[in-house]
Structure formats: C-alpha cells, structure tokens
mmCIF file with all atom_site columns, C-alpha atoms and ligand atoms in Angstrom:
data_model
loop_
_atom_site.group_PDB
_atom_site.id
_atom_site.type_symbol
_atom_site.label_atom_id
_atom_site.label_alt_id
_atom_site.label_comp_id
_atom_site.label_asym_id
_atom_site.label_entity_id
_atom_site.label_seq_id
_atom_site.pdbx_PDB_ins_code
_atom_site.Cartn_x
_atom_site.Cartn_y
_atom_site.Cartn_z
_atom_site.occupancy
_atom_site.B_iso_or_equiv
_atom_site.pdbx_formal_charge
_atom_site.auth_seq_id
_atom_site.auth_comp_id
_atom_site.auth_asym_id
_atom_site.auth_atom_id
_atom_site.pdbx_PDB_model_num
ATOM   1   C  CA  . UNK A 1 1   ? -63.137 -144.437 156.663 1.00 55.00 ? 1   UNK A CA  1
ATOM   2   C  CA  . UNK A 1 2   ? -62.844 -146.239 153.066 1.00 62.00 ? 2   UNK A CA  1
ATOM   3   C  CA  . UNK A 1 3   ? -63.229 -143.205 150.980 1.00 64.00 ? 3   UNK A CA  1
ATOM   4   C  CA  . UNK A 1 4   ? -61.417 -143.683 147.580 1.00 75.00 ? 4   UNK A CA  1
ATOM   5   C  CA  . UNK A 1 5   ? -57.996 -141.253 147.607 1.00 80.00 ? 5   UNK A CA  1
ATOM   6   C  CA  . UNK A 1 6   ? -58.477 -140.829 144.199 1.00 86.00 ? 6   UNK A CA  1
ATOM   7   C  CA  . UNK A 1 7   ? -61.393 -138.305 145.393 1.00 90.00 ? 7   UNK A CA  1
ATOM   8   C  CA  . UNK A 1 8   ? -58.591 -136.206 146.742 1.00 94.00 ? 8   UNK A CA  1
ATOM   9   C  CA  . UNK A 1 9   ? -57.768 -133.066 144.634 1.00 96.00 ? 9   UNK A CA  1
ATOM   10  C  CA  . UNK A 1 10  ? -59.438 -130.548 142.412 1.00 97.00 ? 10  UNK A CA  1
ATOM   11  C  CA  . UNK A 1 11  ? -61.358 -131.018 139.465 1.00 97.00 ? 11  UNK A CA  1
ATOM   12  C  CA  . UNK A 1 12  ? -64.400 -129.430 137.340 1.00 98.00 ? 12  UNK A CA  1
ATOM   13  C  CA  . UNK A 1 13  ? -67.594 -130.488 137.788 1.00 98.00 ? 13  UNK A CA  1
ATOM   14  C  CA  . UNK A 1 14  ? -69.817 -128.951 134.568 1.00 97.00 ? 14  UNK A CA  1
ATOM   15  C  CA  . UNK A 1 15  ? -73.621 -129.814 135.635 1.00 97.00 ? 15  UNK A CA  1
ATOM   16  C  CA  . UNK A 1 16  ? -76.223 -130.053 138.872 1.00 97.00 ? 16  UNK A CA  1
ATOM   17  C  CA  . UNK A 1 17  ? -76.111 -133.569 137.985 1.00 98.00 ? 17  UNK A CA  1
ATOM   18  C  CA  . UNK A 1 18  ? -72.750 -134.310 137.758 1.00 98.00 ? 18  UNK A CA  1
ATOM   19  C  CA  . UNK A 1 19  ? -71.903 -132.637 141.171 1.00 98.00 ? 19  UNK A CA  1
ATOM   20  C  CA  . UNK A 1 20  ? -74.887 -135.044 142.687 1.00 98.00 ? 20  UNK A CA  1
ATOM   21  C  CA  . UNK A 1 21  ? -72.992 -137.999 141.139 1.00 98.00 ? 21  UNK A CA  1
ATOM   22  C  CA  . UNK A 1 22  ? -69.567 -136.581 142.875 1.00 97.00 ? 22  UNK A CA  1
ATOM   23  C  CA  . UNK A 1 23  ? -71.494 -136.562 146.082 1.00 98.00 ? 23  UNK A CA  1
ATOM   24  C  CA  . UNK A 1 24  ? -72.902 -139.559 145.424 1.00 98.00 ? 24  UNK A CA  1
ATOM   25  C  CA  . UNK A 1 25  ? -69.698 -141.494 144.889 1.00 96.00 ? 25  UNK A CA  1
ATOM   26  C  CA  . UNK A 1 26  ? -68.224 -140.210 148.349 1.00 96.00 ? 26  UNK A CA  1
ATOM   27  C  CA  . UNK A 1 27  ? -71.688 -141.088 150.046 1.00 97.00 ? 27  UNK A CA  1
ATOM   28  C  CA  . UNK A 1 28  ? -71.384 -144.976 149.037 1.00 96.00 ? 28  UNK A CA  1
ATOM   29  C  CA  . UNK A 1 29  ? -68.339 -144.738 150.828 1.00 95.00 ? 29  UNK A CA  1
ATOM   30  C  CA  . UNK A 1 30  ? -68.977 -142.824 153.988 1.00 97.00 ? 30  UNK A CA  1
ATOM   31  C  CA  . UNK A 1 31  ? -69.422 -144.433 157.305 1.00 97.00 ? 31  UNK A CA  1
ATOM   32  C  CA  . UNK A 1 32  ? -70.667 -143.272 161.034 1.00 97.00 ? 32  UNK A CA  1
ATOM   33  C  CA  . UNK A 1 33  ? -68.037 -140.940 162.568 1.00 97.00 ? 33  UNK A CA  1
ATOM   34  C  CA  . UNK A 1 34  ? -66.950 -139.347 159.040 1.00 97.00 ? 34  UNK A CA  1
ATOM   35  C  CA  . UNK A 1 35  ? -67.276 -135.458 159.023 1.00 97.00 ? 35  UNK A CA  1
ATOM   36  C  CA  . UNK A 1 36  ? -67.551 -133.371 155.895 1.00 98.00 ? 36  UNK A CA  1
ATOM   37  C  CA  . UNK A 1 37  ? -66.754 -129.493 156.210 1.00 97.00 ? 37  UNK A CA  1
ATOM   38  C  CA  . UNK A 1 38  ? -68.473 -127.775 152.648 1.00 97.00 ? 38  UNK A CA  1
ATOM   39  C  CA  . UNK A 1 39  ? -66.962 -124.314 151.768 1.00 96.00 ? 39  UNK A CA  1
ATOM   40  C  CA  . UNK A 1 40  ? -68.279 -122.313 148.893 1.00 96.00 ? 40  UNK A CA  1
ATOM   41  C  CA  . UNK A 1 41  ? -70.434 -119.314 148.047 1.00 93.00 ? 41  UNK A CA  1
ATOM   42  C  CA  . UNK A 1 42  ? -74.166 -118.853 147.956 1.00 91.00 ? 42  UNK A CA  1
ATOM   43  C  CA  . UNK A 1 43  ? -75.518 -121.970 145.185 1.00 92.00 ? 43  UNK A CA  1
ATOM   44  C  CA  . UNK A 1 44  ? -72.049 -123.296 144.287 1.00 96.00 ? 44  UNK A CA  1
ATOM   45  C  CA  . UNK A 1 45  ? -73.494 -126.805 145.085 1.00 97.00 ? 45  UNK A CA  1
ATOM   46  C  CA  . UNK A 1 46  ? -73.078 -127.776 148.950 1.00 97.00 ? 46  UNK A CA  1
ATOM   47  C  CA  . UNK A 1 47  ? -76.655 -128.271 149.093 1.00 96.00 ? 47  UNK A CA  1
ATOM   48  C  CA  . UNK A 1 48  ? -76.924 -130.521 145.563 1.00 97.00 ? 48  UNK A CA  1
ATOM   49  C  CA  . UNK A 1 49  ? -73.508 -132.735 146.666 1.00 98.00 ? 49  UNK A CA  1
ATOM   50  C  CA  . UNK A 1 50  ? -75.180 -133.296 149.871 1.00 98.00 ? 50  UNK A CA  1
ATOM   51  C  CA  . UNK A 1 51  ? -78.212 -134.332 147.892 1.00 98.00 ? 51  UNK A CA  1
ATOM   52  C  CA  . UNK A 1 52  ? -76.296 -137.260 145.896 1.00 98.00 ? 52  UNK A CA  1
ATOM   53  C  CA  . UNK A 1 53  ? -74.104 -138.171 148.987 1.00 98.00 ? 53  UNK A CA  1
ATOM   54  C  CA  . UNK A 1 54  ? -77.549 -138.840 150.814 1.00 98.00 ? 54  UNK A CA  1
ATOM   55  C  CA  . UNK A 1 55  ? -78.617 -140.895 148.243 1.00 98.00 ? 55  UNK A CA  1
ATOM   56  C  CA  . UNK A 1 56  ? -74.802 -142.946 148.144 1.00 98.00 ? 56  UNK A CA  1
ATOM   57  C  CA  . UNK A 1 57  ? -75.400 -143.143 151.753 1.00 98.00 ? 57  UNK A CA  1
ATOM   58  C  CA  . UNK A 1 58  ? -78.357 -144.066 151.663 1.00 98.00 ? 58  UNK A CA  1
ATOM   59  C  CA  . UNK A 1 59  ? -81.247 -142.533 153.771 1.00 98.00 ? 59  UNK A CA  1
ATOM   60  C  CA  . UNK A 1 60  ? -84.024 -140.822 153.285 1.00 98.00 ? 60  UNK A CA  1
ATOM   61  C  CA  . UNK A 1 61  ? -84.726 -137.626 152.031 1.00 93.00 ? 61  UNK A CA  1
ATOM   62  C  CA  . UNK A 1 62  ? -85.568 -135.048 150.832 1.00 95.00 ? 62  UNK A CA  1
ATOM   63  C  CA  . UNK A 1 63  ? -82.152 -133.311 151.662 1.00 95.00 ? 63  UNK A CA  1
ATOM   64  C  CA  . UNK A 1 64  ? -82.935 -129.376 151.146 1.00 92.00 ? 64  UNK A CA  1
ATOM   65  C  CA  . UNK A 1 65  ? -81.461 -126.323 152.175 1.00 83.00 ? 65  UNK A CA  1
ATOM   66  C  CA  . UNK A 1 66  ? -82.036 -126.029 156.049 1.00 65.00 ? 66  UNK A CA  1
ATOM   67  C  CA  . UNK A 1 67  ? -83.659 -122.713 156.085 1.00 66.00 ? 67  UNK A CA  1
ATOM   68  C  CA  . UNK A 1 68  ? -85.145 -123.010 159.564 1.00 75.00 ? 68  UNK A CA  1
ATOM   69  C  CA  . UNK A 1 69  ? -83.699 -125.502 160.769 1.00 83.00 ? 69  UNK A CA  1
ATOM   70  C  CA  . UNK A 1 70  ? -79.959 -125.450 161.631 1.00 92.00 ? 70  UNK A CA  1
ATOM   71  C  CA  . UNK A 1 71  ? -79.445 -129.345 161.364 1.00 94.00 ? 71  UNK A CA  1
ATOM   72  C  CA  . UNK A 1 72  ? -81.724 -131.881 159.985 1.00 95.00 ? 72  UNK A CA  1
ATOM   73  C  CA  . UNK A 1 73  ? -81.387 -136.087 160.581 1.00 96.00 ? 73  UNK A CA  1
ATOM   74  C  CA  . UNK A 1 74  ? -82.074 -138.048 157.653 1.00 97.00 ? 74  UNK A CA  1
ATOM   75  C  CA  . UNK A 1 75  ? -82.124 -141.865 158.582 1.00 98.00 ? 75  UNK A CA  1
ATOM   76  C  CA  . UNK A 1 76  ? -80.889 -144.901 156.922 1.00 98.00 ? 76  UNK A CA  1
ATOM   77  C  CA  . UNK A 1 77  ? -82.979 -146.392 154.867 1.00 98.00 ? 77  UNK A CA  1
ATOM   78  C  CA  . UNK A 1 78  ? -80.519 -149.610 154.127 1.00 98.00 ? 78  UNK A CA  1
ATOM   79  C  CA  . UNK A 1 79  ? -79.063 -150.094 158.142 1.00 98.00 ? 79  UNK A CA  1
ATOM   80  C  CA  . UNK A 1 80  ? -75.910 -147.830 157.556 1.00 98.00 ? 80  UNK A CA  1
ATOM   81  C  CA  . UNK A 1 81  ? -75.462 -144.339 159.241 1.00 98.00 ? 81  UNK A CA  1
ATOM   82  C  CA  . UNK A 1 82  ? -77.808 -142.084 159.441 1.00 98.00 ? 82  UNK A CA  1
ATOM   83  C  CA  . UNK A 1 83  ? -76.647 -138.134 157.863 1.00 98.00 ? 83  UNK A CA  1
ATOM   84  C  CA  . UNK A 1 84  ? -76.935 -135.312 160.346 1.00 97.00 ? 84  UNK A CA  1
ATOM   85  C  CA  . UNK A 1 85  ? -77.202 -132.063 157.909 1.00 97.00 ? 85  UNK A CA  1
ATOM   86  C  CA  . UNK A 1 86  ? -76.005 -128.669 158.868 1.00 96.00 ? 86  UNK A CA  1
ATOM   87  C  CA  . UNK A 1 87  ? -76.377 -125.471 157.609 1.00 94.00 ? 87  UNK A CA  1
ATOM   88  C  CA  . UNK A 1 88  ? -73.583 -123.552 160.085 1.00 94.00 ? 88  UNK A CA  1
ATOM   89  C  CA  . UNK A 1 89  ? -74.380 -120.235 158.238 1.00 92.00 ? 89  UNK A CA  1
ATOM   90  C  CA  . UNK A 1 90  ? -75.811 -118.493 161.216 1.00 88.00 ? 90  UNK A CA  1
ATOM   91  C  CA  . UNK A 1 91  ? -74.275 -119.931 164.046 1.00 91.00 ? 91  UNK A CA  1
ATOM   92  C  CA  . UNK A 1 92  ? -71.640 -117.546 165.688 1.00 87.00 ? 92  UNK A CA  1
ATOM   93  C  CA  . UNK A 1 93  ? -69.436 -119.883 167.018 1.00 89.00 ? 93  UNK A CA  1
ATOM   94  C  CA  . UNK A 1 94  ? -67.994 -123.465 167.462 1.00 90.00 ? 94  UNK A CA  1
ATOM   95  C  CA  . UNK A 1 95  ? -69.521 -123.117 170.803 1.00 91.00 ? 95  UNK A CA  1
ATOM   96  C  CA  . UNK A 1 96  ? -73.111 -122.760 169.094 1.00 92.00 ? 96  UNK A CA  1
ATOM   97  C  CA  . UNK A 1 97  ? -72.149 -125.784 166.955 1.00 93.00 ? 97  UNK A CA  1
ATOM   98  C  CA  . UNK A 1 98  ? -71.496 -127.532 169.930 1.00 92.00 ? 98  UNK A CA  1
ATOM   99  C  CA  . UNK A 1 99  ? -74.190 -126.643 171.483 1.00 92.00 ? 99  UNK A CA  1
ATOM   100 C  CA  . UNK A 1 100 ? -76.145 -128.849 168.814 1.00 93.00 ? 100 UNK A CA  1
ATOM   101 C  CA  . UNK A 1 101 ? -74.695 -131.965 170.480 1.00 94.00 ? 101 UNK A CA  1
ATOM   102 C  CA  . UNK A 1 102 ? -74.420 -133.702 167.029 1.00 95.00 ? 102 UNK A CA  1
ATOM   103 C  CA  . UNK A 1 103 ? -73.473 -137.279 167.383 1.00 95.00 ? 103 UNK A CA  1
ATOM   104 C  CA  . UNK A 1 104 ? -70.959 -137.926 165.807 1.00 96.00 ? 104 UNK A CA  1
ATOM   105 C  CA  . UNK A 1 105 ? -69.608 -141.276 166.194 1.00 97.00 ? 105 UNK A CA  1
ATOM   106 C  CA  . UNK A 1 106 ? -72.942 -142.413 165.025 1.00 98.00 ? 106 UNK A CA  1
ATOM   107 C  CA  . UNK A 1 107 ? -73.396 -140.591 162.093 1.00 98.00 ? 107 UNK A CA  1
ATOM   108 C  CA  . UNK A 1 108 ? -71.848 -138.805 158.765 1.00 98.00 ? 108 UNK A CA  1
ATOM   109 C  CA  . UNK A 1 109 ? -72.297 -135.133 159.560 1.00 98.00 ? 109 UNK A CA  1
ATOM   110 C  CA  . UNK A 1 110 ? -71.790 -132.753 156.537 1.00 98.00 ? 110 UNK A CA  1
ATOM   111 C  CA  . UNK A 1 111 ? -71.603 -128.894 157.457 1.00 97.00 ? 111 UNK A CA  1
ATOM   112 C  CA  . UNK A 1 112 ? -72.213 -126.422 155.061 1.00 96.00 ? 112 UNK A CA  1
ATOM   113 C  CA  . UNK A 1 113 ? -70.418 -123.280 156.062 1.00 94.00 ? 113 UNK A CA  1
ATOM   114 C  CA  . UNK A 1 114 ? -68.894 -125.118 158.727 1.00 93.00 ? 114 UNK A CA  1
ATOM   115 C  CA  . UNK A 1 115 ? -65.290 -123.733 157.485 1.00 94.00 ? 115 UNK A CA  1
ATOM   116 C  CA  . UNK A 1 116 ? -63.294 -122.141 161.128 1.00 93.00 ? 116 UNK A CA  1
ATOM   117 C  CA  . UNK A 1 117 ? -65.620 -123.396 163.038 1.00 93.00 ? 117 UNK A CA  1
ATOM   118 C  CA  . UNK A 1 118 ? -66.359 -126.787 162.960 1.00 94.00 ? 118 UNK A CA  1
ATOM   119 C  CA  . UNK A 1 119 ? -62.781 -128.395 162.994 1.00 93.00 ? 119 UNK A CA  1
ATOM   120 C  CA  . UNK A 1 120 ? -62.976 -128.559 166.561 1.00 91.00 ? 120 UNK A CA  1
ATOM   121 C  CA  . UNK A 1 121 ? -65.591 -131.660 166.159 1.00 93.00 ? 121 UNK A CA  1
ATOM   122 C  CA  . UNK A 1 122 ? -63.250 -134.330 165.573 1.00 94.00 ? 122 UNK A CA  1
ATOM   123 C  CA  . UNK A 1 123 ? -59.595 -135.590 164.712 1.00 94.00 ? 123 UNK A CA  1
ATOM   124 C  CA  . UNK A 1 124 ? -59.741 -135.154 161.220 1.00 95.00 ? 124 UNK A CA  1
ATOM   125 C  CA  . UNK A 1 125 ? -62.165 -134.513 158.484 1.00 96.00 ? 125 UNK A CA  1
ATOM   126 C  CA  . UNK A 1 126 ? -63.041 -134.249 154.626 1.00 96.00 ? 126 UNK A CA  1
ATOM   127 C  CA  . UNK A 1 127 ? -62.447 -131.072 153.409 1.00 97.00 ? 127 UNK A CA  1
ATOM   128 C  CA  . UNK A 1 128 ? -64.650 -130.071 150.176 1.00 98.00 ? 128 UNK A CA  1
ATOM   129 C  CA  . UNK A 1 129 ? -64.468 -126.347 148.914 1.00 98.00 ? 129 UNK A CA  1
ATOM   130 C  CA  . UNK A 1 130 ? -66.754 -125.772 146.018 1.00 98.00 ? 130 UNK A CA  1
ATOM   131 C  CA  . UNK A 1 131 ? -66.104 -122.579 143.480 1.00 96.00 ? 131 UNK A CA  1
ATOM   132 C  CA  . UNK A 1 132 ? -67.980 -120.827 140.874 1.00 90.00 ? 132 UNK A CA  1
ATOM   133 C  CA  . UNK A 1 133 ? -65.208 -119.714 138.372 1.00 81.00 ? 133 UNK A CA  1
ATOM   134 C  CA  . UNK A 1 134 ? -64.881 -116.332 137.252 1.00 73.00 ? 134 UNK A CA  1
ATOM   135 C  CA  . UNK A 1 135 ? -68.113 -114.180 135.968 1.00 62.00 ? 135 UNK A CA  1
ATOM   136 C  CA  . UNK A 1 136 ? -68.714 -114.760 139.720 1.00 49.00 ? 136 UNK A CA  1
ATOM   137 C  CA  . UNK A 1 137 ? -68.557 -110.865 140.425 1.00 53.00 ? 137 UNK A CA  1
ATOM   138 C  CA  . UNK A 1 138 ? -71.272 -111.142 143.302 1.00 56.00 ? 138 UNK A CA  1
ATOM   139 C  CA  . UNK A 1 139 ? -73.685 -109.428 140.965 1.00 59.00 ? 139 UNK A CA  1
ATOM   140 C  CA  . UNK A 1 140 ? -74.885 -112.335 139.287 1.00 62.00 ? 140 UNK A CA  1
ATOM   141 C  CA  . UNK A 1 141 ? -78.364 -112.689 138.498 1.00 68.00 ? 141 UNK A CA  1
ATOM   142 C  CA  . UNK A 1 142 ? -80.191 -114.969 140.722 1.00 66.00 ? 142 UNK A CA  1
ATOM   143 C  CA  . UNK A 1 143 ? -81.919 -117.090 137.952 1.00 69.00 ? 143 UNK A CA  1
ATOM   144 C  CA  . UNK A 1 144 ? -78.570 -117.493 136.701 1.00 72.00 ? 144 UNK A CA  1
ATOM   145 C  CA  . UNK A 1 145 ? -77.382 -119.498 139.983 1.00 72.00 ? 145 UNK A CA  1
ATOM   146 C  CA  . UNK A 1 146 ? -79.606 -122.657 138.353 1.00 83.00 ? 146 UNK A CA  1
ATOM   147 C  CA  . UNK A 1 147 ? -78.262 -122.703 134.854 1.00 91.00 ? 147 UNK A CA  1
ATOM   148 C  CA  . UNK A 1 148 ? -75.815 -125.504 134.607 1.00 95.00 ? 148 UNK A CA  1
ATOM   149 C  CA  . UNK A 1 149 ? -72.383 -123.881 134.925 1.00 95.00 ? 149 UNK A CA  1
ATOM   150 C  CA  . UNK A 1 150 ? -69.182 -125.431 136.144 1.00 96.00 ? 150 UNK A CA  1
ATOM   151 C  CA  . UNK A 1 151 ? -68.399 -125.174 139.535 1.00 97.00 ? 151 UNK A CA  1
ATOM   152 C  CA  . UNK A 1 152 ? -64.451 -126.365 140.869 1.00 98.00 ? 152 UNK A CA  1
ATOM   153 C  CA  . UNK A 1 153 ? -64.149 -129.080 143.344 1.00 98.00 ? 153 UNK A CA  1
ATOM   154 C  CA  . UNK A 1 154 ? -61.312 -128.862 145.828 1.00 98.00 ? 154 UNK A CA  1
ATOM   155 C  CA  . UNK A 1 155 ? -61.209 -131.942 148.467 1.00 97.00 ? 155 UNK A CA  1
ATOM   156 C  CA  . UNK A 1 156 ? -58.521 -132.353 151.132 1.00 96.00 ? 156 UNK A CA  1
ATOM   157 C  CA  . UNK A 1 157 ? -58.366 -134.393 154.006 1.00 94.00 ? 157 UNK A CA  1
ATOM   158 C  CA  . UNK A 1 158 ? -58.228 -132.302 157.043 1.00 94.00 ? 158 UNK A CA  1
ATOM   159 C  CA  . UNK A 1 159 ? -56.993 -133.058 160.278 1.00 94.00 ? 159 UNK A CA  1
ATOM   160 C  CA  . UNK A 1 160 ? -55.356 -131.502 163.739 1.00 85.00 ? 160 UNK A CA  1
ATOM   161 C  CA  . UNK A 1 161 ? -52.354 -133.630 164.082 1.00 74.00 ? 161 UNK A CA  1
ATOM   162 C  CA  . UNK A 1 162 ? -50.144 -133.784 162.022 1.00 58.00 ? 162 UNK A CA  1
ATOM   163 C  CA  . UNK A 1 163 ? -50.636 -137.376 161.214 1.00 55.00 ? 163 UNK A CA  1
ATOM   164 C  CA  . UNK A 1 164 ? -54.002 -137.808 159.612 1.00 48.00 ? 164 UNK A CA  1
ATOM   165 C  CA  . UNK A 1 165 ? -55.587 -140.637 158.475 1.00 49.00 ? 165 UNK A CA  1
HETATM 166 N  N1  . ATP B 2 .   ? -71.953 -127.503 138.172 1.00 79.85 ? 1   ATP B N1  1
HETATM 167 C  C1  . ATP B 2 .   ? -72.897 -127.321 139.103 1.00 79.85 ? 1   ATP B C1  1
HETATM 168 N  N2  . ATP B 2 .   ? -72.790 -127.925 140.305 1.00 79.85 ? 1   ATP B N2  1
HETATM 169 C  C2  . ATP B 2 .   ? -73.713 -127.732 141.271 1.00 79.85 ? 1   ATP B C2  1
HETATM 170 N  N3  . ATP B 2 .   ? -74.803 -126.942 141.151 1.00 79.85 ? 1   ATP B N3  1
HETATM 171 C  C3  . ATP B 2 .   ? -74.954 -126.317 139.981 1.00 79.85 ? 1   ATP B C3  1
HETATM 172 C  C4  . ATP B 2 .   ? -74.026 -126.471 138.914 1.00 79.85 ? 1   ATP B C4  1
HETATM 173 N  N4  . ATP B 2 .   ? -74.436 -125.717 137.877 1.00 79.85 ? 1   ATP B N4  1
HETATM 174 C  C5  . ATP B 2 .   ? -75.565 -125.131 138.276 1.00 79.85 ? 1   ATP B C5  1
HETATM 175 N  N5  . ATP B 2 .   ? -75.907 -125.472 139.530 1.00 79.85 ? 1   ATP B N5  1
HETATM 176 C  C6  . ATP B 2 .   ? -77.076 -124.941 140.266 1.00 79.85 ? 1   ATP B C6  1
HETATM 177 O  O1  . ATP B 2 .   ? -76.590 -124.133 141.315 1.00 79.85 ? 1   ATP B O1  1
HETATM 178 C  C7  . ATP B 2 .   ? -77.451 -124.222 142.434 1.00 79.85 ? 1   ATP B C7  1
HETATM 179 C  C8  . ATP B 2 .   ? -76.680 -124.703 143.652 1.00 79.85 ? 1   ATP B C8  1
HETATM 180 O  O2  . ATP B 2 .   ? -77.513 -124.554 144.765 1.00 79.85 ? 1   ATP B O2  1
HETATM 181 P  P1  . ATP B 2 .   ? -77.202 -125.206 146.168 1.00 79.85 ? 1   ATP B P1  1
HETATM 182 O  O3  . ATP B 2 .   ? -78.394 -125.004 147.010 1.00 79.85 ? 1   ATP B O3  1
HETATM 183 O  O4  . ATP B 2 .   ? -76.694 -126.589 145.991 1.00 79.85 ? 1   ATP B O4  1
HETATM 184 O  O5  . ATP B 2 .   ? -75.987 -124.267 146.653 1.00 79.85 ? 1   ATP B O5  1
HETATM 185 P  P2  . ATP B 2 .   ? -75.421 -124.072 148.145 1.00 79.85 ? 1   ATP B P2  1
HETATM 186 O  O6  . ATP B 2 .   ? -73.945 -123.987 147.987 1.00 79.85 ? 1   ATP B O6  1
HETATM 187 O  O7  . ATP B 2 .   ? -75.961 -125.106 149.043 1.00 79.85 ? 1   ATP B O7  1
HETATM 188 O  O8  . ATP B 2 .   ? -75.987 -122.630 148.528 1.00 79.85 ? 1   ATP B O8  1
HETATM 189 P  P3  . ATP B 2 .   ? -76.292 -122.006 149.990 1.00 79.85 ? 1   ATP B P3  1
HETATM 190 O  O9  . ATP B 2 .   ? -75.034 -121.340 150.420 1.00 79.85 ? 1   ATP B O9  1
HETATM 191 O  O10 . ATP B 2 .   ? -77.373 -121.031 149.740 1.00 79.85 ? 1   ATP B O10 1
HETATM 192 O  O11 . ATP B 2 .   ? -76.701 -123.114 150.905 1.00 79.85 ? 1   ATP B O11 1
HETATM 193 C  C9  . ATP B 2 .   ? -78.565 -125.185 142.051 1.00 79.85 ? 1   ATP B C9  1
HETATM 194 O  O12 . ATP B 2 .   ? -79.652 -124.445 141.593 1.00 79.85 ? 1   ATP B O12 1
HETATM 195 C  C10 . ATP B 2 .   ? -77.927 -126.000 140.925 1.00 79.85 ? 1   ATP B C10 1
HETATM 196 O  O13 . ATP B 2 .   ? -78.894 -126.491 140.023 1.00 79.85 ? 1   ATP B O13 1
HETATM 197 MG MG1 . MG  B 3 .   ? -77.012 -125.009 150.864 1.00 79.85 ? 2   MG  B MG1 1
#
C-alpha cells in the first residue's frame, strides 16, 4: 500500500479529464489487495476515475459502466494486479457482494456504490466520495451530466480497527 498521503483530503476537480488524471495518479500507486469504496451520485465521476486509475494501473480496458455485468476483470497489461470492477448498485447486501467471491488479495477492487456494504471485505480501505456541487437539485438535465463541471473529491482512508494503516 504506497499510495501518496498527500491524496488524502478534499479538493475540486473542474473537468472529465482532470478527474481521470486524479484516478490515474492513485492507480500508479495501487497494488493487489488494495480496495477502493466510490460514493457519489448518478455521473459524478466513479466510472471516469476508475477509467484513469485503470490506465495508472495498468491493464486493459475499456473500463465502462457495468450495466450487465455486476463486476468486470480487467488484466494487467505490464505484470502488476489485475482491477476487479464493481458496480454494487443493485446488489442487496454484503452477502450478495460476497457472494461474488472477488479475490482480493490478488487484485485492486474498486466498488462503485459499494458505500455500507462493502467494508466488510477487508481491514481497511480507500475511501473516495465524489460530489456534484450545488445546482445538483436531482432535476438536472441529462445532457447536462457530460458538460465539464466540477465535481468535489473527498478521500479518507477507511478501516475497522482503530489502527489503520
Ligand atoms: N469534473 C468532472 N469529473 C468527472 N466527470 C465529469 C466532470 N465534469 C463532467 N463530467 C462528466 O460526468 C459524467 C460522469 O459519468 P460517470 O459514468 O463517470 O459517473 P458515475 O458516477 O460512474 O455514474 P453511475 O452512478 O451512473 O455509475 C461523464 O459524462 C463525465 O464526462
Ligand atoms: Mg459508474
């Protein structure tokens, strides 16, 4: 687990691009047995950081939203971890999200929507919660959710003990 501290904390990211590049930054660091719990709203941007930390990490894509399929593997394509991709949106339970039998000593496992459900996985985790700022009434447009628009970026390290690591 080498991940820079200095990604701790909250900060604005304005663009698609710039959120990829977040992701990215954390993916160059990431290593098998790291688990990433994303929290946001419909298009704040779990789906694009995934798409630059799988590019930092390293394997192959394309990394999409997992419409039909509740968790995609996306290989190495440089001999580090693969990235096991989850969209927990319609799974009940952490039962069902153990049911998936990710392995997760072997690999970086991000969960979108995995938020109350997937902390039972493993000691301690990344914590990313993404946020559309305000204008975010629920009524927004859906051609609007592509424009460029700042999102907030809120990463903690989680963890059951209260030691973490
Ligand atoms: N600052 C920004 N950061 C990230 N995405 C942005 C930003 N500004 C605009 N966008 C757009 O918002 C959308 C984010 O979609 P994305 O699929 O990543 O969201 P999501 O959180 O995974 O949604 P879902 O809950 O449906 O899985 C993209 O169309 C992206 O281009
Ligand atoms: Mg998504």
């Amino acid at each position: 687990m080498s991940v820079d501290l200095a990604l701790l904390g909250r900060r604005e990211i304005e663009t698609s691009d710039a959120m990829e590049q977040l992701g990215f930054r954390i993916g160059e660091r990431l290593e098998a047995g790291d688990l990433l719990i994303l929290t946001g709203p419909l298009g704040a941007g779990k789906t694009t950081f995934t798409r630059g930390l799988a590019e930092g990490l390293g394997v192959r894509g394309p990394v999409q939203s997992p419409t039909f399929v509740i968790a995609r593997t996306h290989p190495s394509l440089v001999g580090r971890a693969p990235l096991v991709h989850v969209d927990a949106y319609r799974l009940g339970s952490g039962a069902e999200l153990d049911d998936l039998d990710l392995d997760l000593a072997r690999s970086v496992v991000v969960i979108e929507w995995g938020r109350g459900m997937a902390e039972e996985l493993a000691e301690t985790w990344w914590d990313i919660e993404l946020e559309r700022p305000v204008g975010g009434d629920g009524d927004l447009d859906p051609s609007e959710l592509d424009a460029d628009a700042p999102r907030h970026v809120t990463i903690t390290r989680g963890g059951r003990s209260a030691i973490t690591g």
